[in-house]
Short mmCIF file of C-alpha atoms (C1' of nucleotides) in Angstrom, two decimals:
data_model
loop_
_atom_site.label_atom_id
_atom_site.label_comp_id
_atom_site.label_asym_id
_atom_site.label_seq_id
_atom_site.Cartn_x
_atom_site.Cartn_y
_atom_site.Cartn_z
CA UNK K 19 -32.96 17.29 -2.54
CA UNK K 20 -31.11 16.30 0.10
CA UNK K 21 -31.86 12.16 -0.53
CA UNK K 22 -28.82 12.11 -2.66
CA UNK K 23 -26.98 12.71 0.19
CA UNK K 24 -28.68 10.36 2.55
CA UNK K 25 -28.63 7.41 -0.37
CA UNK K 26 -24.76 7.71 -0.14
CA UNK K 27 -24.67 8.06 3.30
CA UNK K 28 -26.91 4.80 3.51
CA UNK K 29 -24.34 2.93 1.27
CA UNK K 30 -21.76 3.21 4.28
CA UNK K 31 -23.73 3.33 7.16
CA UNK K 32 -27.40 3.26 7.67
CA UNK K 33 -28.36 5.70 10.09
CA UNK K 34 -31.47 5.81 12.11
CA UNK K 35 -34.09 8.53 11.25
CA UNK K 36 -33.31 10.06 14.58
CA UNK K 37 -29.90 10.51 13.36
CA UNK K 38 -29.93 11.11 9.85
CA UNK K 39 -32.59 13.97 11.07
CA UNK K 40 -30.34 15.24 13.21
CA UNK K 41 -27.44 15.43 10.82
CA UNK K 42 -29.65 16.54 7.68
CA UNK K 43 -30.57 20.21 9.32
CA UNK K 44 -26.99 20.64 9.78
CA UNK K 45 -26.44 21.00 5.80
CA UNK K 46 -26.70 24.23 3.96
CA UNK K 47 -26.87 24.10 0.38
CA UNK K 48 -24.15 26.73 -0.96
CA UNK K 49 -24.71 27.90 -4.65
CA UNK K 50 -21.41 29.37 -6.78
CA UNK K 51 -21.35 30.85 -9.92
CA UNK K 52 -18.53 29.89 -12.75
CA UNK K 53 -15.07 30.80 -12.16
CA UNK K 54 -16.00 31.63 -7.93
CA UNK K 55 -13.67 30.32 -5.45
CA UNK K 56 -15.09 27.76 -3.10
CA UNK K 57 -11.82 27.62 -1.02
CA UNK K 58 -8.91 29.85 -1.11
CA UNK K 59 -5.20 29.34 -0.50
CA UNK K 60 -3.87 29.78 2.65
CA UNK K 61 -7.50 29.40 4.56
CA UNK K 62 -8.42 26.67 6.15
CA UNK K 63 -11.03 24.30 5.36
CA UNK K 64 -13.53 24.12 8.02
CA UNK K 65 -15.90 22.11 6.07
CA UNK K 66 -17.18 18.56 4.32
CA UNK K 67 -19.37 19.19 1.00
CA UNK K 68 -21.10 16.94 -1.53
CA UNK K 69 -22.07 18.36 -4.62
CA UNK K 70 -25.13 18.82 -5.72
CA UNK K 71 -24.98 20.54 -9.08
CA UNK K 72 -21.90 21.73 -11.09
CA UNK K 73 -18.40 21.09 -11.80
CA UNK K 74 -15.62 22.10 -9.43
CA UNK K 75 -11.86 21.26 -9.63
CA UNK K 76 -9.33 21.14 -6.87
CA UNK K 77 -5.89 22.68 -7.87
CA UNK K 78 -2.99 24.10 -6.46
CA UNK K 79 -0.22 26.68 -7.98
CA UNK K 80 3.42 25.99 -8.69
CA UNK K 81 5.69 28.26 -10.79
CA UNK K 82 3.00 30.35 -11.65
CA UNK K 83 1.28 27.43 -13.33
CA UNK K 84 -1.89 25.22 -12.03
CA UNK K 85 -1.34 21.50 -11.05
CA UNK K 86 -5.41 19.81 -11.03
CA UNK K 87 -5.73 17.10 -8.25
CA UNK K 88 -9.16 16.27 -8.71
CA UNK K 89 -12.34 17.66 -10.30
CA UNK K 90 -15.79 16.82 -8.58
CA UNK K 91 -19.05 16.15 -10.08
CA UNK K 92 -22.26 15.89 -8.91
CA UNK K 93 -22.85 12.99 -6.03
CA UNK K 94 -19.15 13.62 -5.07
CA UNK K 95 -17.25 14.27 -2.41
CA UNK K 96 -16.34 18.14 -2.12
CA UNK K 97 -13.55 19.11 0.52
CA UNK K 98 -10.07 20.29 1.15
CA UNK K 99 -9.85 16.70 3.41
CA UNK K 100 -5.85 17.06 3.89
CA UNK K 101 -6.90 20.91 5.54
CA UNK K 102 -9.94 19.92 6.97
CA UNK K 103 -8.59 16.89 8.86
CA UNK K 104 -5.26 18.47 9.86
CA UNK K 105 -6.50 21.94 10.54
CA UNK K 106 -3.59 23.13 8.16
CA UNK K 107 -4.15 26.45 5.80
CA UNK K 108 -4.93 25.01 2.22
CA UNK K 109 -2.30 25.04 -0.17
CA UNK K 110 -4.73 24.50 -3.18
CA UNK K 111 -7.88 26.24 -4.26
CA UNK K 112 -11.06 24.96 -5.13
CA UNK K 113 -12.73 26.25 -7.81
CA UNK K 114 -16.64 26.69 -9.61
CA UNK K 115 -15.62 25.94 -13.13
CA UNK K 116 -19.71 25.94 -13.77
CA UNK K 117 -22.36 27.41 -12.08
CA UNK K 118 -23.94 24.62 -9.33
CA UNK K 119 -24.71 24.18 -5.73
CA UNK K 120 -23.04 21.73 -3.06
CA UNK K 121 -24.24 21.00 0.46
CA UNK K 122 -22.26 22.26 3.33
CA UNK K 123 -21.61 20.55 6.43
CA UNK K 124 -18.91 22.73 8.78
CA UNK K 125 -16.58 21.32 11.08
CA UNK K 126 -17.59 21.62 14.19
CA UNK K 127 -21.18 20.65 13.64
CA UNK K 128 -19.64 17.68 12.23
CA UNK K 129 -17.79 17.37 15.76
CA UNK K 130 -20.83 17.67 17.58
CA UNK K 131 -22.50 15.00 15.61
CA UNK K 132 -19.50 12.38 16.42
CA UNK K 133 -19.78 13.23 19.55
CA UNK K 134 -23.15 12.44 20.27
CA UNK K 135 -23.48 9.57 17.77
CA UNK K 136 -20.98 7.11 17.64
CA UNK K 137 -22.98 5.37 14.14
CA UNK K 138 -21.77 8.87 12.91
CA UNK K 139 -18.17 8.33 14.07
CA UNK K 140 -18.18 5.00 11.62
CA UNK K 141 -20.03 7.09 9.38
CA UNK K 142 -16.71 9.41 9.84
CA UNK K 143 -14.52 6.40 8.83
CA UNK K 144 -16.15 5.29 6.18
CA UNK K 145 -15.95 8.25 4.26
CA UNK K 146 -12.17 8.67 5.26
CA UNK K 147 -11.66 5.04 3.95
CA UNK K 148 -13.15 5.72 0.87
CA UNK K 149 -11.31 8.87 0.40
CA UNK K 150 -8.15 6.73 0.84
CA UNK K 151 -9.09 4.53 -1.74
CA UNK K 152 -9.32 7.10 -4.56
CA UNK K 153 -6.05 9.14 -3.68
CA UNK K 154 -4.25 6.07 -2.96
CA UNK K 155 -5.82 4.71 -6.67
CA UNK K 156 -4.72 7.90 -8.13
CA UNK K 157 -1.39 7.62 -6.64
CA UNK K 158 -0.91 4.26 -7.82
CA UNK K 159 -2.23 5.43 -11.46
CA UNK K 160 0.12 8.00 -11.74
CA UNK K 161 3.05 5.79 -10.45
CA UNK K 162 2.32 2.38 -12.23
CA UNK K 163 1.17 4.21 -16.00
CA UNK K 164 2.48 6.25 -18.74
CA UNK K 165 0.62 9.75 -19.27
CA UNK K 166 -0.55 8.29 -22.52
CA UNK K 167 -2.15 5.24 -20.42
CA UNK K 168 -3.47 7.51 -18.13
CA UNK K 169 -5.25 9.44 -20.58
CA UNK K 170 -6.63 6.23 -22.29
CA UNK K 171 -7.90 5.00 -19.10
CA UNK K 172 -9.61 8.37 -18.14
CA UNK K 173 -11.03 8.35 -21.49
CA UNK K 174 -12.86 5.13 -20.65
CA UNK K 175 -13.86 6.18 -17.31
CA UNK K 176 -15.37 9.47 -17.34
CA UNK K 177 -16.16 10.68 -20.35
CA UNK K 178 -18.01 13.33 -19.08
CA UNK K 179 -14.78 14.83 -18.12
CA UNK K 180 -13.46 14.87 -21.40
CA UNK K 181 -16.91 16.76 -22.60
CA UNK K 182 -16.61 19.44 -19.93
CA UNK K 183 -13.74 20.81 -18.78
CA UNK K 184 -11.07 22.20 -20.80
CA UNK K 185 -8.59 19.94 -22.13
CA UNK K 186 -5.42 22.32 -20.26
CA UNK K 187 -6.92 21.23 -17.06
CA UNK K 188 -7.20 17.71 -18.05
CA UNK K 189 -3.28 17.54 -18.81
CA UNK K 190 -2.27 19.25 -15.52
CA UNK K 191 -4.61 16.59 -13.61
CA UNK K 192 -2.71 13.75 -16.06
CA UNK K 193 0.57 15.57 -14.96
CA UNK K 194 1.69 16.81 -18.33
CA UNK K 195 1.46 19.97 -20.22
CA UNK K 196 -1.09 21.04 -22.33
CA UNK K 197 0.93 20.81 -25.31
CA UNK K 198 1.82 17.26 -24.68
CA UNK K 199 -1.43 15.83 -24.25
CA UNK K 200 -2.42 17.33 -27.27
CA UNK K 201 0.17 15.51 -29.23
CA UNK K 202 -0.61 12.41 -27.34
CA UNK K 203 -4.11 12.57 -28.79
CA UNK K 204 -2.63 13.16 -32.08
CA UNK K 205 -0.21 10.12 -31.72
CA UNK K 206 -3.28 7.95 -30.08
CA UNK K 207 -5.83 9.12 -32.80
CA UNK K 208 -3.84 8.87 -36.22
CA UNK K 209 -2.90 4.87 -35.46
CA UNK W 22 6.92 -4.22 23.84
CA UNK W 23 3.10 -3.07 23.02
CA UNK W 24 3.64 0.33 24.68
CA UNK W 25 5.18 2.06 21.44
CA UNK W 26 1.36 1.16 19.64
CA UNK W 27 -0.04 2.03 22.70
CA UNK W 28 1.61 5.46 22.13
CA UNK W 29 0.98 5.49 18.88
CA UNK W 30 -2.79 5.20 19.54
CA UNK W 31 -2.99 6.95 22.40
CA UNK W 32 -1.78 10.36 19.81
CA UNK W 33 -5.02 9.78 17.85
CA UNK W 34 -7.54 8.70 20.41
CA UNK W 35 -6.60 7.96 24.37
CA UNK W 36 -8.51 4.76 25.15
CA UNK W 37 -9.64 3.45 28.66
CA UNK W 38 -7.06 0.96 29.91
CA UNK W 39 -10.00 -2.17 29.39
CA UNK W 40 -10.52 -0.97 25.80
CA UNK W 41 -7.07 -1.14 25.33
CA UNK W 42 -6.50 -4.32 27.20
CA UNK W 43 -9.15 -6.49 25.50
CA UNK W 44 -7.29 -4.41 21.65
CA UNK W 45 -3.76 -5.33 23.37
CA UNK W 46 -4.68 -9.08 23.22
CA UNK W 47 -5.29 -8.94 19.54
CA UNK W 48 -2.09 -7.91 18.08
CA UNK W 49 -0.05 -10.93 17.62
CA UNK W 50 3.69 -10.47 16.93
CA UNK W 51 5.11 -11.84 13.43
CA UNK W 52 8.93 -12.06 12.73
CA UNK W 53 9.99 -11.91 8.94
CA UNK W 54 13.25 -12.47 7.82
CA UNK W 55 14.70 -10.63 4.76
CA UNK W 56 13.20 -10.84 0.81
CA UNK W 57 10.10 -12.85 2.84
CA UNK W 58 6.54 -11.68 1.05
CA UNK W 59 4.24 -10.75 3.96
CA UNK W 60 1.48 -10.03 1.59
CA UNK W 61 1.54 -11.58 -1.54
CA UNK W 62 -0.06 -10.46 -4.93
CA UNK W 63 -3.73 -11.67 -5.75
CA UNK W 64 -4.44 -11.95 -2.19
CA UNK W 65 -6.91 -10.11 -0.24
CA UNK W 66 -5.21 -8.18 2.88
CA UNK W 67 -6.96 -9.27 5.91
CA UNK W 68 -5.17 -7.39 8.88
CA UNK W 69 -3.37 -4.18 9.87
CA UNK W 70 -0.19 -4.11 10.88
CA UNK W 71 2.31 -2.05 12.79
CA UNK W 72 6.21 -2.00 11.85
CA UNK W 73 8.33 -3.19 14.99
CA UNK W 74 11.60 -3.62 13.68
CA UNK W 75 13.25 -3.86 10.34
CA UNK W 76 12.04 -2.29 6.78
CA UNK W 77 9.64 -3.14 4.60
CA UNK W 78 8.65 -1.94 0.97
CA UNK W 79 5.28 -2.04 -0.36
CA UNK W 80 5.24 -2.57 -4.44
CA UNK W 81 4.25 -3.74 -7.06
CA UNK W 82 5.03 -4.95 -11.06
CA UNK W 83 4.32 -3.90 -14.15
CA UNK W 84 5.80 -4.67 -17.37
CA UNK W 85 8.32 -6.91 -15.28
CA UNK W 86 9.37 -4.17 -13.40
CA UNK W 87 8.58 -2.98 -10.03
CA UNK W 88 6.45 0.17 -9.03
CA UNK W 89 7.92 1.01 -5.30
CA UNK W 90 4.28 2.72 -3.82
CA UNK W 91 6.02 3.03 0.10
CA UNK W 92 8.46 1.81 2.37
CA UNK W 93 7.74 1.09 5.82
CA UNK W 94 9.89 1.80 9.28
CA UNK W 95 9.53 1.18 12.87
CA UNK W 96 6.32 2.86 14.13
CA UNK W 97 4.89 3.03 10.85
CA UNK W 98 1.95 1.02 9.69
CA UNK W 99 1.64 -1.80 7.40
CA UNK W 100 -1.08 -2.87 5.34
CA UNK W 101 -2.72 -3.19 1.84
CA UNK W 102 -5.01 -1.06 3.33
CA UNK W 103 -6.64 -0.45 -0.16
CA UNK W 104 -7.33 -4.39 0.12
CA UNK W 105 -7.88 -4.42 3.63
CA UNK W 106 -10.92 -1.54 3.08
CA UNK W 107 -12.31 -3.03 -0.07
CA UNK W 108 -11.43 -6.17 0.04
CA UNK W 109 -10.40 -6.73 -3.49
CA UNK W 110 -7.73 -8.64 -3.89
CA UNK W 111 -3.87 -6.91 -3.79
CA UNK W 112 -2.29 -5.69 -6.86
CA UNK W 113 0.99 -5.51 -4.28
CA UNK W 114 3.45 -7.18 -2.94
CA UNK W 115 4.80 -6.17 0.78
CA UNK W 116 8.34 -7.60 0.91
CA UNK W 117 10.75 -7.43 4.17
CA UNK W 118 14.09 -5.77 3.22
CA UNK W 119 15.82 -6.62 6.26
CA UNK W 120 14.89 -9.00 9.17
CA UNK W 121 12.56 -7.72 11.39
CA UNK W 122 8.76 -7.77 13.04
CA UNK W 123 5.40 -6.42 13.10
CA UNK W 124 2.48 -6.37 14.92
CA UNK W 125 -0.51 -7.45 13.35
CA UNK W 126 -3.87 -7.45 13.87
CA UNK W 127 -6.21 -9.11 11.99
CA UNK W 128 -9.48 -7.90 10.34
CA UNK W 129 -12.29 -9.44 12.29
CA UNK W 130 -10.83 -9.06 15.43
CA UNK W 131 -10.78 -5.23 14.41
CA UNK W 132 -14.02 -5.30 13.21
CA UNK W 133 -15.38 -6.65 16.49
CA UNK W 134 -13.70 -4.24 18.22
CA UNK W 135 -15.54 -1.52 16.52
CA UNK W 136 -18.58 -3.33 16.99
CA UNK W 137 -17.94 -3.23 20.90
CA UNK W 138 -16.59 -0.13 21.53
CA UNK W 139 -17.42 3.04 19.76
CA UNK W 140 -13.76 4.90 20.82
CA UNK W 141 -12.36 2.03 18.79
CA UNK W 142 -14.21 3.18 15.96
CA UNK W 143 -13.57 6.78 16.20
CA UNK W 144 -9.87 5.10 16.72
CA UNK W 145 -10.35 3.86 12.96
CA UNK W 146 -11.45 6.86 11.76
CA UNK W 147 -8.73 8.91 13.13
CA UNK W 148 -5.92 5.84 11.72
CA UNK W 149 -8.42 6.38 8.26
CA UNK W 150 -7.56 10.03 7.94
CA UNK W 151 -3.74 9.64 8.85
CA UNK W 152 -2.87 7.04 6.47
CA UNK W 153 -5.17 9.66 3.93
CA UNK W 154 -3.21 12.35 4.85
CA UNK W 155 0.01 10.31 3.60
CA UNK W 156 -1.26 9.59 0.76
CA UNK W 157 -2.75 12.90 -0.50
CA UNK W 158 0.72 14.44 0.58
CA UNK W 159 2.49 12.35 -1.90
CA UNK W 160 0.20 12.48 -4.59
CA UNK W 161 1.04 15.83 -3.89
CA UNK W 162 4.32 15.83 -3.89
CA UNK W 163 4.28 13.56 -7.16
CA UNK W 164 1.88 15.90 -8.87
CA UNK W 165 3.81 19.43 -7.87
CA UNK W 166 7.72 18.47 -8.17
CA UNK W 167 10.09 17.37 -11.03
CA UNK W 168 12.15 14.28 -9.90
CA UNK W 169 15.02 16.21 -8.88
CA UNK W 170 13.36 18.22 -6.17
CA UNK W 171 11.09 14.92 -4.86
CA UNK W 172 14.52 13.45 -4.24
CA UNK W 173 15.91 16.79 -2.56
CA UNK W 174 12.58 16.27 -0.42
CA UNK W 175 13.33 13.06 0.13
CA UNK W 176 17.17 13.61 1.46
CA UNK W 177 15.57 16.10 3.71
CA UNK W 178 12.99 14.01 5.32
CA UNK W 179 14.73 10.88 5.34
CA UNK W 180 18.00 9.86 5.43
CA UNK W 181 17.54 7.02 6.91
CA UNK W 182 15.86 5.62 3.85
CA UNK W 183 19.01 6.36 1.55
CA UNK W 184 21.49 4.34 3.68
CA UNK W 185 18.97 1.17 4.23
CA UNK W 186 17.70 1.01 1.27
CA UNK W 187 18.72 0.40 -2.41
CA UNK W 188 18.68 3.38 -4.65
CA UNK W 189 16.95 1.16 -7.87
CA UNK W 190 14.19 0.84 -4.98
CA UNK W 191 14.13 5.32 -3.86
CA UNK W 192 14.32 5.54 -7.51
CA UNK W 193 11.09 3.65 -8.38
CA UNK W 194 9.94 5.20 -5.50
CA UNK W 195 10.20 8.68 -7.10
CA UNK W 196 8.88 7.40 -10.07
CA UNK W 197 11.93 7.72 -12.03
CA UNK W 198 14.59 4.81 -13.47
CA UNK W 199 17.66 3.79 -11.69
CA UNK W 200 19.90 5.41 -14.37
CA UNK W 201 17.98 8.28 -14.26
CA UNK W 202 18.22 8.49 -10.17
CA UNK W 203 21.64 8.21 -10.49
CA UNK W 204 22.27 10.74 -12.99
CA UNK W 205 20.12 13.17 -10.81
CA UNK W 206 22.34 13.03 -7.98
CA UNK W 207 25.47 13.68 -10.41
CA UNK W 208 23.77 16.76 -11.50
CA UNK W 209 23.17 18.00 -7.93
CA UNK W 210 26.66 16.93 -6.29
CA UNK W 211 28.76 18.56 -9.18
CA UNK W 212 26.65 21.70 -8.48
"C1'" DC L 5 40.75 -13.59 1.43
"C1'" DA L 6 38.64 -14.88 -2.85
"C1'" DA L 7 34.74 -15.67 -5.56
"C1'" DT L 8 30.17 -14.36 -6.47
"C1'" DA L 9 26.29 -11.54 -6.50
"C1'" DT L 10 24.26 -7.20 -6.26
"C1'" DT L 11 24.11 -2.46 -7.00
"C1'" DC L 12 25.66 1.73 -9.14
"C1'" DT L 13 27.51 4.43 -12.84
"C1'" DT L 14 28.32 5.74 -17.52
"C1'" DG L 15 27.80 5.98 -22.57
"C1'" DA L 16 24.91 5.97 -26.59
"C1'" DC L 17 20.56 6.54 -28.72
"C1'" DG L 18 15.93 7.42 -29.69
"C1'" DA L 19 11.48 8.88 -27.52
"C1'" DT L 20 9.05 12.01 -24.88
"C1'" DC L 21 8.78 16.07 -22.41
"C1'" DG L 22 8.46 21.25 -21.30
"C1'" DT L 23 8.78 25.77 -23.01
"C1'" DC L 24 8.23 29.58 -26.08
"C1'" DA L 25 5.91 31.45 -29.83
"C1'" DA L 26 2.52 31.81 -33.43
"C1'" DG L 27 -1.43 30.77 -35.63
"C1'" DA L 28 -5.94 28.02 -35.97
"C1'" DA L 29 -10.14 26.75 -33.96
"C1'" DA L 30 -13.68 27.11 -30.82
"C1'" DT L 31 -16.32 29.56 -27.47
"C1'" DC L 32 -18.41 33.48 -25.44
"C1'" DA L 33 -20.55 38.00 -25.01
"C1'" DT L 34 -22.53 41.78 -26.96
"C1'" DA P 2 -23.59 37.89 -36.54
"C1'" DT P 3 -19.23 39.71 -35.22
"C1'" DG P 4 -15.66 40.92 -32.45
"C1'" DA P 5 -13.11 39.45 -28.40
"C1'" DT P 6 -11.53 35.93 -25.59
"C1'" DT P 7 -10.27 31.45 -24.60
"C1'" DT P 8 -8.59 27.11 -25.87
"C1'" DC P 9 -6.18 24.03 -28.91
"C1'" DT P 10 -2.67 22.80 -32.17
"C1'" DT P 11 1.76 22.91 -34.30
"C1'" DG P 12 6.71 23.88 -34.99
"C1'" DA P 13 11.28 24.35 -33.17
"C1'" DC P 14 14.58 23.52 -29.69
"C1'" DG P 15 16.97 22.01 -25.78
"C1'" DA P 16 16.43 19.17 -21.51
"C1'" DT P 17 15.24 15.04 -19.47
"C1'" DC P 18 13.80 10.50 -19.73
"C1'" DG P 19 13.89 5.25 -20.50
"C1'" DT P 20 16.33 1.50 -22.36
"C1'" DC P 21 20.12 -1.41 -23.49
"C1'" DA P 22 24.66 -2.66 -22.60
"C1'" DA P 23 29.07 -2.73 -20.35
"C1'" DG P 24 32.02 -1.93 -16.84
"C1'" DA P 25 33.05 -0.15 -11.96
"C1'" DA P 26 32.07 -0.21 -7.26
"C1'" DT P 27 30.15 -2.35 -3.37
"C1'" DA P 28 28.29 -6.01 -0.60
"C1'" DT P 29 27.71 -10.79 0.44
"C1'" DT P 30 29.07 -15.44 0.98
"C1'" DG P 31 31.88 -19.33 1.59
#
DNA sequence: CAATATTCTTGACGATCGTCAAGAAATCAT
DNA sequence: ATGATTTCTTGACGATCGTCAAGAATATTG
């Protein structure tokens, strides 16, 4: 169960057996049922997770209404990173939006591991670099494209998405209201 | 001349002066002058850099017109580092706005670095999650505000950038048009 | 200082957006 | 299956937005 894990470690860093042992029996696999929170506001996040089964989103609330930053799927990176790596209290929640599982690494075991393994440390980087990459794509997505472009692109992207979450959640991640993006399907799908 | 990096570094890991002796030796100092591209569109970004003097705005265009992503002041750093980590090629343009230097420091010599000494590569790690942290924080901000409050924000936190800079470029910055920039700030100063 | 270039403001207009409200459609639980 | 809940769509309306164009204000250059 845990190989997933290990095969994307791999793909940034290969780590000895010695290591990857080491680090492996640190992970507890965490199961949530629909609608539980994973991470409340105004906690901090004292841990990494990848997820193993299930949908989760990451959200925040504004005016009494829910902005989406990110949902996570299976293989993915599961975290409040921003809390986590500044020890700040989370200003978003994260949220079971299916039943699933993820596996849980906690801070300070994660410490403990950089500190005895510097492969681990890179490890550590690599996974903060690709972080950056998808925020800072995001970012430039929501900057650079019109939400009607942003929908088309996530429509080519991750369909899975589209099948799975409802489509209110899907406009708040986009950045527009729920009535909008249903006229913009209506505008996209009656050309 | 060094010793503000050194600082900088120093806030995120404290190296051993020989570590940071044989890193010093790397960082080579480049002068720009104003409108000069320091990285240019289509090309892969092969170093890190770290603003000396001047300003600096990192962009790019679509549809003719320009998509301001950051702008960059003394202390700050400087890279595609979306290129840099990937190395795809840049979808950006970094342009000098002023005269002005940097310190840069290019991507093998980095990369031996980490190969040689671990602390570097923890140092990597920590400059990984810092320039995240950035980035989530404006997605953030970008995600949670209307344009009028992200330029209230943006008075707040910087008001150095609104005298140096043009307001076409804060306005792209915000995501917003020129016109619409400058029909914000009517709104708010006849308040 | 004068001429030129750049930046900022304003008006007009149509497009898109958010909000509120109501009803339709789909989903879920019993 | 059916009743309840959730989600989606649609209409109406006012607010904000982008664009185009023109002129005002500011900065730059010779």
């Amino acid at each position: 169960m845990k190989d997933k894990i290990r095969q994307y470690f791999d793909s940034l860093v290969v780590l000895p057996d010695k290591q990857w042992l080491e680090m492996e029996h640190c992970f507890e696999l965490v199961s949530f049922k629909k609608g539980e929170i994973l991470l409340d506001e105004h906690t901090t996040c004292n841990f990494i997770g990848f997820m193993n089964s299930g949908i989760v989103r990451f959200f925040e609330i504004k005016n009494a209404n829910e902005k989406v930053t990110a949902f996570w799927f299976p293989g993915e990176f599961l975290s409040n990173y921003r809390s986590f790596i500044s020890g700040r209290k989370s200003s978003h929640y994260i949220e079971a939006l299916s039943d699933g599982s993820f596996w849980k690494l906690r801070k300070d075991d994660l410490f403990k591991l950089y500190d005895e393994f510097p492969l681990i440390d890179r490890l550590g980087r690599k996974m903060a670099e690709q972080l950056y990459l998808m925020v800072a794509q995001r970012l430039d997505n929501l900057l650079k494209e019109t939400p009607e472009e942003r929908y088309k692109i996530l429509v080519d992207k991750n369909s899975r998405l589209l099948q799975e979450v409802p489509q209110y959640m899907i406009a708040s991640y986009l950045g527009v209201s729920a009535e909008t993006l249903s006229r913009i399907r209506k505008r996209i799908y009656t050309k």
